[in-house]
């Protein structure tokens, strides 16, 4: 059975961290390690992680030497990974119990080094567990196939569902940008020739604002997307403009779900 290394950055996430960690530990595919990097939290997140580690040897927390942001925290976890696959989950989201098992089978069937799935959206104040989740109508649908050109128009991969084959792609770190590091990683993998395949079944749950809202945080991503297109991907101004328009439209559509 392949070992899956789950990468989780944490910063002052004590309120939601427990549900996120338990959603990993209750996976039907149990051959995994949860690599958590605490980015100098001040709310007791690290104490909670130590409690989990004492109860389950698969939980492997580590404190970042200094505040470095989510991208650096993820990379510190990836550098410790031993798994055949690298998967990602933030500390306020959840996986459904069969996520890892079904995604591994899907990746094997299609010989796909980068896979992702559909996912649900939940309200910010949801207080339940992944094992309690009742499917709702708020679903971000995964496209069956995404290549580099399609990804330039918009980011089709929800980071909480992404998983890459380390044996096929090697150890891939996220560019240490302030935001959009996950998008930059998917683009770099696809730029090197690997397409991504999407599993239609929703297998994760994303903590979001109420349907119909578009947070200021989403709007602030415009400048980070522009920087990504121009500096990281070195797109011309016309191509970067088209890509940015696609990213804005995607945020608007997703915010209505």
Coordinates of N, CA and C in Angstrom, one line a residue, residues 54-224:
X54 N 0.8 12.4 20.6 CA 1.0 11.4 21.7 C 0.0 10.2 21.6
X55 N -1.1 10.5 20.9 CA -2.1 9.5 20.7 C -2.0 8.7 19.5
X56 N -1.3 9.3 18.4 CA -1.2 8.6 17.1 C 0.1 9.0 16.5
X57 N 0.9 7.9 16.3 CA 2.3 8.2 15.8 C 2.4 8.7 14.4
X58 N 1.2 8.7 13.7 CA 1.2 9.2 12.3 C 1.2 10.7 12.3
X59 N 0.9 11.3 13.4 CA 0.9 12.8 13.5 C 2.3 13.3 13.9
X60 N 2.9 14.1 13.0 CA 4.3 14.5 13.1 C 4.3 16.0 13.1
X61 N 4.1 16.7 14.2 CA 4.1 18.2 14.2 C 5.6 18.7 14.4
X62 N 5.7 19.9 13.8 CA 7.0 20.6 14.0 C 6.8 22.1 14.0
X63 N 7.5 22.8 14.8 CA 7.4 24.2 14.8 C 8.3 24.9 13.8
X64 N 7.8 25.8 13.1 CA 8.7 26.6 12.2 C 9.7 27.4 13.0
X65 N 10.9 27.5 12.6 CA 11.9 28.3 13.3 C 11.5 29.8 13.4
X66 N 10.7 30.3 12.5 CA 10.3 31.7 12.5 C 9.0 31.8 11.5
X67 N 8.3 32.8 11.7 CA 7.1 33.0 10.9 C 7.5 33.1 9.4
X68 N 7.0 32.2 8.6 CA 7.3 32.3 7.2 C 6.2 32.2 6.2
X69 N 4.9 32.1 6.7 CA 3.8 32.0 5.9 C 3.4 30.6 5.5
X70 N 2.3 30.4 4.8 CA 1.8 29.1 4.5 C 2.7 28.3 3.6
X71 N 3.2 29.1 2.6 CA 4.1 28.4 1.6 C 5.3 27.8 2.2
X72 N 6.0 28.6 3.1 CA 7.2 28.1 3.7 C 6.8 26.9 4.7
X73 N 5.7 27.0 5.4 CA 5.3 26.0 6.3 C 5.0 24.7 5.5
X74 N 4.4 24.8 4.4 CA 4.1 23.6 3.6 C 5.4 23.0 3.1
X75 N 6.4 23.8 2.7 CA 7.6 23.3 2.2 C 8.4 22.6 3.3
X76 N 8.4 23.1 4.5 CA 9.1 22.4 5.6 C 8.5 21.1 5.8
X77 N 7.2 20.9 5.7 CA 6.5 19.6 5.8 C 6.9 18.7 4.7
X78 N 6.9 19.2 3.4 CA 7.2 18.4 2.3 C 8.7 17.9 2.4
X79 N 9.6 18.7 2.9 CA 11.0 18.3 3.0 C 11.1 17.1 4.0
X80 N 10.2 16.9 4.9 CA 10.2 15.8 5.9 C 9.5 14.6 5.4
X81 N 8.8 14.7 4.2 CA 7.9 13.6 3.8 C 8.6 12.4 3.4
X82 N 8.0 11.2 3.7 CA 8.6 9.9 3.3 C 7.7 9.2 2.3
X83 N 6.5 9.8 2.0 CA 5.5 9.1 1.3 C 5.7 9.0 -0.2
X84 N 4.9 8.1 -0.8 CA 4.9 7.9 -2.3 C 4.1 9.0 -2.9
X85 N 3.1 9.5 -2.2 CA 2.3 10.6 -2.6 C 2.3 11.8 -1.6
X86 N 2.2 13.0 -2.2 CA 2.1 14.2 -1.3 C 0.7 14.8 -1.5
X87 N 0.0 14.9 -0.4 CA -1.4 15.5 -0.4 C -1.4 16.7 0.5
X88 N -2.5 17.5 0.3 CA -2.5 18.8 1.0 C -3.9 19.0 1.7
X89 N -3.8 19.5 2.9 CA -5.0 19.9 3.6 C -4.7 21.0 4.6
X90 N -5.5 22.1 4.5 CA -5.4 23.2 5.4 C -6.1 22.9 6.7
X91 N -5.7 23.7 7.8 CA -6.1 23.3 9.1 C -7.6 23.8 9.4
X92 N -8.3 24.4 8.5 CA -9.7 24.7 8.7 C -10.6 23.9 7.8
X93 N -10.1 23.0 7.0 CA -10.8 22.2 6.0 C -10.9 20.7 6.5
X94 N -11.6 19.9 5.8 CA -11.7 18.5 6.2 C -11.7 17.6 4.9
X95 N -11.2 16.4 5.1 CA -11.4 15.3 4.1 C -12.6 14.4 4.6
X96 N -13.3 13.9 3.6 CA -14.3 12.9 3.9 C -13.5 11.5 4.0
X97 N -14.1 10.6 4.8 CA -13.4 9.4 5.2 C -12.7 8.6 4.0
X98 N -13.3 8.5 2.9 CA -12.8 7.7 1.8 C -12.0 8.4 0.8
X99 N -11.6 9.7 1.1 CA -10.9 10.5 0.1 C -9.6 9.9 -0.4
X100 N -8.8 9.5 0.6 CA -7.4 9.0 0.2 C -7.6 7.7 -0.6
X101 N -8.4 6.8 -0.1 CA -8.5 5.5 -0.7 C -9.0 5.7 -2.2
X102 N -10.1 6.5 -2.4 CA -10.7 6.6 -3.7 C -9.7 7.4 -4.6
X103 N -9.0 8.4 -4.1 CA -8.1 9.1 -5.0 C -6.9 8.3 -5.4
X104 N -6.4 7.5 -4.5 CA -5.3 6.6 -4.9 C -5.7 5.7 -6.0
X105 N -6.9 5.1 -5.9 CA -7.4 4.2 -6.9 C -7.6 4.9 -8.2
X106 N -8.1 6.1 -8.2 CA -8.3 6.9 -9.3 C -7.0 7.3 -10.0
X107 N -6.0 7.6 -9.2 CA -4.7 7.9 -9.8 C -4.0 6.7 -10.4
X108 N -4.2 5.6 -9.8 CA -3.6 4.3 -10.4 C -4.3 3.9 -11.7
X109 N -5.6 4.1 -11.8 CA -6.4 3.7 -13.0 C -6.0 4.5 -14.2
X110 N -5.7 5.8 -13.9 CA -5.5 6.7 -15.0 C -4.0 7.0 -15.2
X111 N -3.1 6.4 -14.4 CA -1.7 6.7 -14.5 C -1.4 8.2 -14.5
X112 N -2.1 8.9 -13.5 CA -2.0 10.3 -13.4 C -1.2 10.8 -12.3
X113 N -0.1 11.5 -12.5 CA 0.8 11.9 -11.4 C 0.2 13.1 -10.6
X114 N -0.7 13.8 -11.1 CA -1.4 14.9 -10.3 C -2.9 14.8 -10.4
X115 N -3.5 14.6 -9.3 CA -5.0 14.4 -9.3 C -5.6 15.4 -8.3
X116 N -6.9 15.6 -8.5 CA -7.7 16.4 -7.6 C -9.1 15.9 -7.7
X117 N -10.0 16.4 -6.8 CA -11.4 16.0 -6.7 C -12.3 17.2 -6.6
X118 N -13.6 16.9 -6.8 CA -14.6 17.9 -6.5 C -14.6 18.0 -4.9
X119 N -15.2 19.1 -4.4 CA -15.3 19.3 -3.0 C -16.6 20.1 -2.6
X120 N -17.0 19.9 -1.4 CA -18.1 20.7 -0.9 C -17.6 22.0 -0.2
X121 N -18.5 22.9 -0.1 CA -18.3 24.1 0.7 C -19.1 24.1 2.0
X122 N -18.6 24.5 3.1 CA -19.3 24.6 4.3 C -19.2 26.0 4.9
X123 N -20.2 26.4 5.7 CA -20.1 27.7 6.3 C -19.0 27.8 7.3
X124 N -18.5 29.0 7.5 CA -17.4 29.2 8.4 C -17.6 28.8 9.8
X125 N -18.9 28.7 10.3 CA -19.1 28.4 11.6 C -19.5 26.9 11.8
X126 N -19.3 26.1 10.8 CA -19.6 24.7 10.9 C -18.8 24.0 12.0
X127 N -19.4 23.3 12.9 CA -18.7 22.8 14.1 C -18.7 21.3 14.1
X128 N -19.1 20.6 13.1 CA -19.1 19.2 13.1 C -17.8 18.5 12.6
X129 N -17.9 17.2 12.5 CA -16.7 16.4 12.1 C -17.0 15.9 10.7
X130 N -15.9 15.4 10.0 CA -16.0 14.9 8.7 C -16.9 13.7 8.7
X131 N -16.9 12.9 9.7 CA -17.8 11.7 9.8 C -19.2 12.1 10.0
X132 N -19.5 13.3 10.3 CA -20.9 13.8 10.5 C -21.4 14.5 9.3
X133 N -20.6 14.7 8.3 CA -20.9 15.6 7.2 C -22.1 15.0 6.4
X134 N -23.1 15.9 6.1 CA -24.3 15.6 5.3 C -24.1 16.3 4.0
X135 N -24.0 15.6 2.9 CA -23.8 16.3 1.6 C -24.8 17.4 1.3
X136 N -24.4 18.5 0.8 CA -25.2 19.6 0.5 C -25.1 20.0 -1.0
X137 N -25.8 21.0 -1.4 CA -25.7 21.4 -2.8 C -24.6 22.3 -3.2
X138 N -23.7 22.6 -2.3 CA -22.6 23.6 -2.5 C -21.4 22.8 -2.9
X139 N -21.2 22.5 -4.2 CA -20.2 21.7 -4.7 C -19.4 22.4 -5.8
X140 N -18.1 22.4 -5.6 CA -17.1 22.9 -6.7 C -16.7 21.6 -7.5
X141 N -17.1 21.6 -8.7 CA -17.0 20.4 -9.6 C -15.6 20.4 -10.2
X142 N -14.9 19.2 -10.1 CA -13.6 19.0 -10.7 C -13.8 18.8 -12.2
X143 N -13.0 19.4 -13.0 CA -12.9 19.1 -14.4 C -12.2 17.7 -14.6
X144 N -12.7 16.9 -15.6 CA -12.0 15.6 -15.8 C -10.6 15.7 -16.2
X145 N -10.2 16.7 -16.9 CA -8.8 16.8 -17.4 C -8.4 18.3 -17.5
X146 N -7.2 18.6 -17.0 CA -6.7 20.0 -17.0 C -5.2 19.9 -17.5
X147 N -4.9 20.8 -18.4 CA -3.5 20.9 -18.9 C -3.0 22.3 -18.5
X148 N -1.8 22.6 -18.9 CA -1.1 23.9 -18.5 C -1.9 25.0 -19.1
X149 N -2.3 24.9 -20.3 CA -3.0 26.0 -21.0 C -4.3 26.3 -20.3
X150 N -5.1 25.3 -19.9 CA -6.3 25.5 -19.2 C -6.1 26.1 -17.8
X151 N -5.0 25.7 -17.2 CA -4.7 26.2 -15.8 C -4.3 27.7 -15.8
X152 N -3.7 28.1 -16.9 CA -3.4 29.5 -17.0 C -4.6 30.4 -17.0
X153 N -5.7 29.9 -17.6 CA -7.0 30.7 -17.6 C -7.6 30.8 -16.3
X154 N -7.5 29.7 -15.5 CA -8.0 29.7 -14.1 C -7.5 28.5 -13.4
X155 N -7.4 28.7 -12.0 CA -6.9 27.6 -11.2 C -8.1 26.6 -10.9
X156 N -8.0 25.4 -11.6 CA -9.1 24.5 -11.5 C -8.9 23.5 -10.3
X157 N -7.8 23.6 -9.6 CA -7.5 22.6 -8.5 C -7.7 23.2 -7.1
X158 N -8.6 22.6 -6.4 CA -8.7 23.0 -5.0 C -7.6 22.3 -4.2
X159 N -6.8 23.2 -3.5 CA -5.6 22.7 -2.9 C -5.9 21.6 -1.8
X160 N -7.0 21.6 -1.2 CA -7.4 20.6 -0.2 C -7.7 19.3 -0.8
X161 N -7.8 19.2 -2.2 CA -8.0 17.9 -2.8 C -6.8 17.4 -3.6
X162 N -5.8 18.2 -3.8 CA -4.7 17.9 -4.7 C -3.7 16.8 -4.1
X163 N -3.2 16.0 -5.0 CA -2.3 14.9 -4.6 C -1.4 14.7 -5.7
X164 N -0.1 14.6 -5.5 CA 0.8 14.3 -6.6 C 1.7 13.1 -6.2
X165 N 2.1 12.4 -7.3 CA 2.9 11.2 -7.2 C 4.3 11.5 -7.1
X166 N 4.9 11.3 -6.0 CA 6.3 11.7 -5.8 C 7.3 10.9 -6.6
X167 N 6.9 9.6 -6.8 CA 7.8 8.7 -7.5 C 7.9 9.2 -9.0
X168 N 6.8 9.7 -9.5 CA 6.8 10.1 -10.9 C 7.3 11.5 -11.1
X169 N 7.0 12.4 -10.2 CA 7.4 13.8 -10.3 C 8.6 14.3 -9.5
X170 N 9.0 13.5 -8.6 CA 10.0 13.9 -7.6 C 9.4 14.7 -6.5
X171 N 10.2 15.2 -5.6 CA 9.8 16.1 -4.6 C 9.6 17.5 -5.1
X172 N 8.4 18.0 -5.1 CA 8.1 19.3 -5.7 C 7.7 20.2 -4.6
X173 N 8.5 21.3 -4.4 CA 8.2 22.3 -3.4 C 7.4 23.4 -4.0
X174 N 6.7 24.2 -3.1 CA 6.0 25.3 -3.6 C 6.9 26.6 -3.6
X175 N 6.8 27.4 -4.7 CA 7.5 28.6 -4.7 C 7.1 29.5 -3.5
X176 N 8.1 30.0 -2.9 CA 7.8 30.8 -1.6 C 7.4 32.2 -1.9
X177 N 6.1 32.3 -2.4 CA 5.5 33.5 -2.6 C 4.5 33.8 -1.4
X178 N 4.1 35.0 -1.3 CA 3.3 35.3 -0.1 C 1.9 34.6 -0.2
X179 N 1.3 34.6 -1.4 CA 0.1 33.9 -1.6 C 0.1 33.2 -3.0
X180 N -0.8 32.3 -3.2 CA -1.0 31.6 -4.5 C 0.2 30.6 -4.8
X181 N 0.8 30.1 -3.7 CA 1.9 29.2 -3.8 C 1.4 27.9 -4.4
X182 N 0.2 27.5 -4.0 CA -0.4 26.2 -4.5 C -0.6 26.3 -6.0
X183 N -1.2 27.4 -6.4 CA -1.4 27.5 -7.9 C -0.1 27.5 -8.6
X184 N 0.9 28.2 -8.1 CA 2.2 28.2 -8.8 C 2.8 26.8 -8.9
X185 N 2.6 26.0 -7.8 CA 3.1 24.6 -7.9 C 2.4 23.8 -9.0
X186 N 1.1 23.9 -9.0 CA 0.3 23.1 -10.1 C 0.8 23.5 -11.5
X187 N 1.0 24.8 -11.7 CA 1.5 25.3 -12.9 C 2.9 24.8 -13.3
X188 N 3.7 24.8 -12.3 CA 5.1 24.3 -12.6 C 5.1 22.9 -12.9
X189 N 4.3 22.1 -12.3 CA 4.2 20.6 -12.6 C 3.7 20.5 -14.0
X190 N 2.6 21.2 -14.4 CA 2.1 21.1 -15.7 C 3.0 21.7 -16.8
X191 N 3.7 22.7 -16.5 CA 4.6 23.3 -17.4 C 5.7 22.3 -17.8
X192 N 6.0 21.4 -16.9 CA 7.0 20.3 -17.2 C 6.4 19.1 -17.9
X193 N 5.1 19.2 -18.3 CA 4.5 18.2 -19.2 C 3.5 17.3 -18.5
X194 N 3.2 17.4 -17.3 CA 2.2 16.5 -16.6 C 0.9 17.2 -16.5
X195 N -0.1 16.6 -17.1 CA -1.5 17.1 -17.0 C -2.1 16.6 -15.7
X196 N -3.2 17.1 -15.3 CA -3.9 16.7 -14.1 C -5.3 16.1 -14.4
X197 N -5.7 15.2 -13.6 CA -7.0 14.5 -13.8 C -7.9 14.8 -12.6
X198 N -9.2 15.1 -12.8 CA -10.1 15.4 -11.7 C -11.1 14.3 -11.5
X199 N -11.3 13.9 -10.3 CA -12.3 12.9 -9.9 C -13.6 13.7 -9.5
X200 N -14.7 13.2 -10.2 CA -15.9 14.0 -10.1 C -16.6 13.9 -8.7
X201 N -16.3 12.9 -7.9 CA -17.0 12.8 -6.6 C -16.4 13.8 -5.6
X202 N -17.2 14.5 -4.9 CA -16.7 15.4 -3.9 C -16.2 14.6 -2.7
X203 N -15.0 14.8 -2.3 CA -14.3 14.1 -1.3 C -13.7 14.9 -0.2
X204 N -13.9 16.2 -0.2 CA -13.4 17.1 0.8 C -14.4 18.2 1.1
X205 N -14.1 18.9 2.2 CA -15.1 20.0 2.6 C -14.2 21.3 2.9
X206 N -14.6 22.3 2.2 CA -13.8 23.6 2.3 C -14.6 24.6 3.1
X207 N -14.0 25.2 4.1 CA -14.6 26.2 5.0 C -14.6 27.5 4.3
X208 N -15.8 28.0 4.0 CA -16.0 29.2 3.2 C -16.9 30.2 3.8
X209 N -17.1 31.3 3.2 CA -18.1 32.3 3.6 C -19.4 31.8 3.1
X210 N -20.5 32.6 3.5 CA -21.8 32.2 3.0 C -21.9 32.3 1.5
X211 N -22.8 31.5 0.9 CA -23.0 31.6 -0.5 C -23.3 33.0 -0.9
X212 N -22.8 33.4 -2.1 CA -23.1 34.7 -2.6 C -22.1 35.8 -2.1
X213 N -21.3 35.5 -1.2 CA -20.3 36.5 -0.8 C -19.0 36.4 -1.5
X214 N -18.3 37.5 -1.6 CA -17.0 37.5 -2.2 C -16.1 38.3 -1.3
X215 N -15.3 37.6 -0.5 CA -14.5 38.2 0.6 C -13.5 39.2 0.1
X216 N -13.1 40.1 0.9 CA -12.0 41.0 0.6 C -10.7 40.3 0.3
X217 N -10.6 39.1 1.0 CA -9.4 38.3 0.8 C -9.3 37.8 -0.6
X218 N -10.5 37.4 -1.2 CA -10.6 36.9 -2.6 C -10.2 38.1 -3.5
X219 N -10.7 39.2 -3.2 CA -10.4 40.4 -4.1 C -8.9 40.7 -4.0
X220 N -8.3 40.5 -2.9 CA -6.9 40.9 -2.7 C -6.0 39.9 -3.5
X221 N -6.5 38.7 -3.9 CA -5.8 37.8 -4.7 C -5.5 38.3 -6.1
X222 N -6.2 39.3 -6.5 CA -6.0 39.8 -7.9 C -4.5 40.2 -8.1
X223 N -4.0 41.0 -7.1 CA -2.6 41.4 -7.3 C -1.6 40.2 -7.3
X224 N -1.9 39.2 -6.4 CA -1.1 38.1 -6.3 C -1.1 37.2 -7.6

